[in-house]
XYZ file of N, CA, C and O in Angstrom:
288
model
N -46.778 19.643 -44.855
C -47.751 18.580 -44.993
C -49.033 19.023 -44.304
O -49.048 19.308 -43.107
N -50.231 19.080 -45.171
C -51.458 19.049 -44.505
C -52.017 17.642 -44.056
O -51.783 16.493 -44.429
N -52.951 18.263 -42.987
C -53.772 16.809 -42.137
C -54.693 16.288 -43.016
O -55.305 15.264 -42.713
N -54.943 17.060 -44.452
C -55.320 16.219 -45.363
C -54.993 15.426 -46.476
O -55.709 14.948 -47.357
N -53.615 15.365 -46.251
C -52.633 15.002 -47.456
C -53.178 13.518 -47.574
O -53.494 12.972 -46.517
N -53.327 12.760 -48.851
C -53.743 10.865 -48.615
C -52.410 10.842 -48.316
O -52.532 10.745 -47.095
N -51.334 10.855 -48.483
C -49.649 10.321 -48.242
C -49.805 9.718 -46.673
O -49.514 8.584 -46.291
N -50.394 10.915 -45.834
C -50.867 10.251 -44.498
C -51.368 8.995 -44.257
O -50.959 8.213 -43.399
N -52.324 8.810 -45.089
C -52.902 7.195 -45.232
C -52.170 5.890 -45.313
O -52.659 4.783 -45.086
N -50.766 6.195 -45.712
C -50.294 5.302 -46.205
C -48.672 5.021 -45.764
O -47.783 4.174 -45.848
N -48.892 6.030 -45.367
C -47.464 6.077 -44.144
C -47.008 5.520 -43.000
O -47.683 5.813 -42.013
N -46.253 4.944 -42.847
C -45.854 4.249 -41.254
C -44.660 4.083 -40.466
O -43.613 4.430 -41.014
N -44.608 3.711 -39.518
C -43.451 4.096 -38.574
C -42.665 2.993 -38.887
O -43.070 1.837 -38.768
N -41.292 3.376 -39.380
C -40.151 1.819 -39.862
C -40.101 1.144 -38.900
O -39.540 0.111 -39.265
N -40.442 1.044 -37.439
C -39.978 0.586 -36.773
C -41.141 -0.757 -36.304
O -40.780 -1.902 -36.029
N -42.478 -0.296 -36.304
C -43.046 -1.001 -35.532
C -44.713 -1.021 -36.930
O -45.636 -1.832 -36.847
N -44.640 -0.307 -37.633
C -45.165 -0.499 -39.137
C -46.589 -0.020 -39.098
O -47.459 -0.166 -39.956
N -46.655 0.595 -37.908
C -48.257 1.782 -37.838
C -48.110 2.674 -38.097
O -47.063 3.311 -38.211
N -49.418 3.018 -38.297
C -50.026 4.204 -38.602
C -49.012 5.758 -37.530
O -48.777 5.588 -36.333
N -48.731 6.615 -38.002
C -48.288 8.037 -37.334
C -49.315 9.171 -37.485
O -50.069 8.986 -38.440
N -49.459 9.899 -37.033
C -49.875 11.030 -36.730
C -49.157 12.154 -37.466
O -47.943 12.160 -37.668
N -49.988 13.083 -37.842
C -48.988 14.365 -38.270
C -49.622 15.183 -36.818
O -50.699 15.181 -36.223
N -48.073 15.970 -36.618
C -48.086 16.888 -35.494
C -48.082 18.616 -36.134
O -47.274 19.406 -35.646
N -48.860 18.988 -37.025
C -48.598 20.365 -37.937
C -47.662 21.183 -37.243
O -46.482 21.371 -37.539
N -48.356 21.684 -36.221
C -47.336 22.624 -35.226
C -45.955 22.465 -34.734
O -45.272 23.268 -34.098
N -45.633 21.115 -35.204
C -44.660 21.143 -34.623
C -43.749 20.440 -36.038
O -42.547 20.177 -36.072
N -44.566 20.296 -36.906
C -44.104 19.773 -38.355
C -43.405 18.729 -38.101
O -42.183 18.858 -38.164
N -44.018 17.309 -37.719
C -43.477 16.610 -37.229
C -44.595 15.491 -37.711
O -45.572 15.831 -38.379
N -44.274 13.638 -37.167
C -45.173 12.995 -37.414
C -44.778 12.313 -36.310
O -43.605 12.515 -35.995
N -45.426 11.531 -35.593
C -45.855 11.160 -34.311
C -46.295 9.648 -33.991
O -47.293 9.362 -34.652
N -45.878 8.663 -33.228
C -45.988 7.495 -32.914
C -45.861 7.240 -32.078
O -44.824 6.732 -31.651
N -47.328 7.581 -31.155
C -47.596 7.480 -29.651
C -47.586 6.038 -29.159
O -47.949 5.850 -27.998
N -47.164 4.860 -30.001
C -47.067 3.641 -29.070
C -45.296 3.686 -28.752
O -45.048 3.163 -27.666
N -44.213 4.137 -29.390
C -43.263 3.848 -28.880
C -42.684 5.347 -28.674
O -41.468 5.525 -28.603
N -43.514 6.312 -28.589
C -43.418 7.734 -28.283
C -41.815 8.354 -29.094
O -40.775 8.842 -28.651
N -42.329 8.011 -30.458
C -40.844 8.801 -31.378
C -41.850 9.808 -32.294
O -43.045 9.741 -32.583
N -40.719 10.823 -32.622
C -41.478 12.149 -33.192
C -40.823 11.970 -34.312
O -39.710 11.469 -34.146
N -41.292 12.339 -36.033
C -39.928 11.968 -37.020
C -40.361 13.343 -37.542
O -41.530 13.593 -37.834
N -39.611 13.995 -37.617
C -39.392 15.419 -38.210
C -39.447 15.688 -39.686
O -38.592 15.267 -40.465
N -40.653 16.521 -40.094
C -40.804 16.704 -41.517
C -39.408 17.886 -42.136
O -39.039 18.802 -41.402
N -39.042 17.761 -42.947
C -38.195 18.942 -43.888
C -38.282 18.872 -45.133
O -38.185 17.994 -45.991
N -38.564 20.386 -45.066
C -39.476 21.196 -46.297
C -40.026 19.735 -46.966
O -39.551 19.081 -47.894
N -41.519 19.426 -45.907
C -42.493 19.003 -46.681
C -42.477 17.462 -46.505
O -43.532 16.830 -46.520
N -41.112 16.782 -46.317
C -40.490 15.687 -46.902
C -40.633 14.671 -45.356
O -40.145 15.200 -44.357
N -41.157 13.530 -45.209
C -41.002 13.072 -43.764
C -39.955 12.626 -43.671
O -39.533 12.273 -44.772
N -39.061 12.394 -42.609
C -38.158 11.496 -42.579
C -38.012 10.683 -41.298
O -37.737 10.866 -40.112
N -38.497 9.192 -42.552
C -38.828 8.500 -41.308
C -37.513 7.161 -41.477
O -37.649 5.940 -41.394
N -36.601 7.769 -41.668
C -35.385 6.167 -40.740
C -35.583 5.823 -39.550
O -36.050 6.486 -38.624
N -35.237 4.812 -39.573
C -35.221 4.640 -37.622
C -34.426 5.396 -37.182
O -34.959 5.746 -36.129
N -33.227 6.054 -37.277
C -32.443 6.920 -36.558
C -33.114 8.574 -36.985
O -32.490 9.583 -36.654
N -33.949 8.627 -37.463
C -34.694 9.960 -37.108
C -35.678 10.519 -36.466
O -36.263 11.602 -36.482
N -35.749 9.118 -35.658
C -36.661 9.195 -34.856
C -36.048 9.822 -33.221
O -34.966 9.582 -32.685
N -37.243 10.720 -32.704
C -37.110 10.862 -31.717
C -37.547 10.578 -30.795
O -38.772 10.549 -30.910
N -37.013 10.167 -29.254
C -38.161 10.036 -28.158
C -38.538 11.046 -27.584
O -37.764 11.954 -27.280
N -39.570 11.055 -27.383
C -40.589 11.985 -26.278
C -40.788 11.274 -25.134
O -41.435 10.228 -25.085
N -40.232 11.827 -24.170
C -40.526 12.130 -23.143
C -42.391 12.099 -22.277
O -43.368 12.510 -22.901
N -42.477 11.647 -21.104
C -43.401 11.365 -20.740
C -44.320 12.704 -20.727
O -45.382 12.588 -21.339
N -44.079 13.872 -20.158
C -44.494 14.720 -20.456
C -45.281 15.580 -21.631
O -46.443 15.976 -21.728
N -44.100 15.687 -22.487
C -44.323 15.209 -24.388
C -45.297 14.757 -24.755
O -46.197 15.307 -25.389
N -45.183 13.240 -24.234
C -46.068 12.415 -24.819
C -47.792 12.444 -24.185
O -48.723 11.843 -24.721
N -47.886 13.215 -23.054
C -49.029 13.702 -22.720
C -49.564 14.706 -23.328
O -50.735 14.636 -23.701
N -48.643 16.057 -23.581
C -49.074 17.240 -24.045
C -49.649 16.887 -25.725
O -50.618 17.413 -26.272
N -48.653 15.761 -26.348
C -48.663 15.375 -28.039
C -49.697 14.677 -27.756
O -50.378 14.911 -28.754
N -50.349 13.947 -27.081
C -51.515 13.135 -27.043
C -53.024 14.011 -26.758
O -54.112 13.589 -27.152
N -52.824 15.376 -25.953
C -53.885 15.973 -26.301
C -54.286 16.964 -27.598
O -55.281 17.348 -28.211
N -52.902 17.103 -27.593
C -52.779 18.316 -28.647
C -53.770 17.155 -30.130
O -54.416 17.730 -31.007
N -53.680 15.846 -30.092
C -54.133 14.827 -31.177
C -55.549 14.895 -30.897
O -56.309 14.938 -31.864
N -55.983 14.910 -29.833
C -57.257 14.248 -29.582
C -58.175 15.992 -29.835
O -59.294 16.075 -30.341
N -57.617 16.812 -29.497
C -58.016 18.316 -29.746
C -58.208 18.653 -31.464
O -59.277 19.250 -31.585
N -57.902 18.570 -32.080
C -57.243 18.249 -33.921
C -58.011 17.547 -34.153
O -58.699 17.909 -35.107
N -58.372 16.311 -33.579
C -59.340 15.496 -33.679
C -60.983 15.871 -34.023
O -61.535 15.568 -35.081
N -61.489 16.439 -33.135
C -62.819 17.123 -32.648
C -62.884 18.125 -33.468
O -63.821 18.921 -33.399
């Protein structure tokens, strides 16, 4: 998945129904309010609630700059 895909636009976290982040590097998509990571394969997001992961406070610092860097 590219950071320019529209699919991004329109995508959201099952759980809490916002907007995610794509994480490229880590091929992942990202939902820094309840800090779960949902793991892309080949291409495909998968976002159940049980594919979600938590991140860790740490994580969720390093994934929050690594966003705002991508950003700029």
């Amino acid at each position: 998945m590219r950071t320019d895909d529209p699919l991004l636009t329109i995508l959201a976290c099952p759980l809490d129904k916002g907007p995610l982040s794509l994480l490229p590097e880590e091929d992942a998509l990202y939902n820094p309010r309840l800090h779960l990571s949902y793991p892309i394969v080949d291409g495909i997001p998968q976002l159940l609630p049980s594919s979600g992961r938590k991140v860790d406070a740490v994580d969720h610092e390093r994934l929050l700059s690594s966003l705002k860097a991508s950003a700029t």
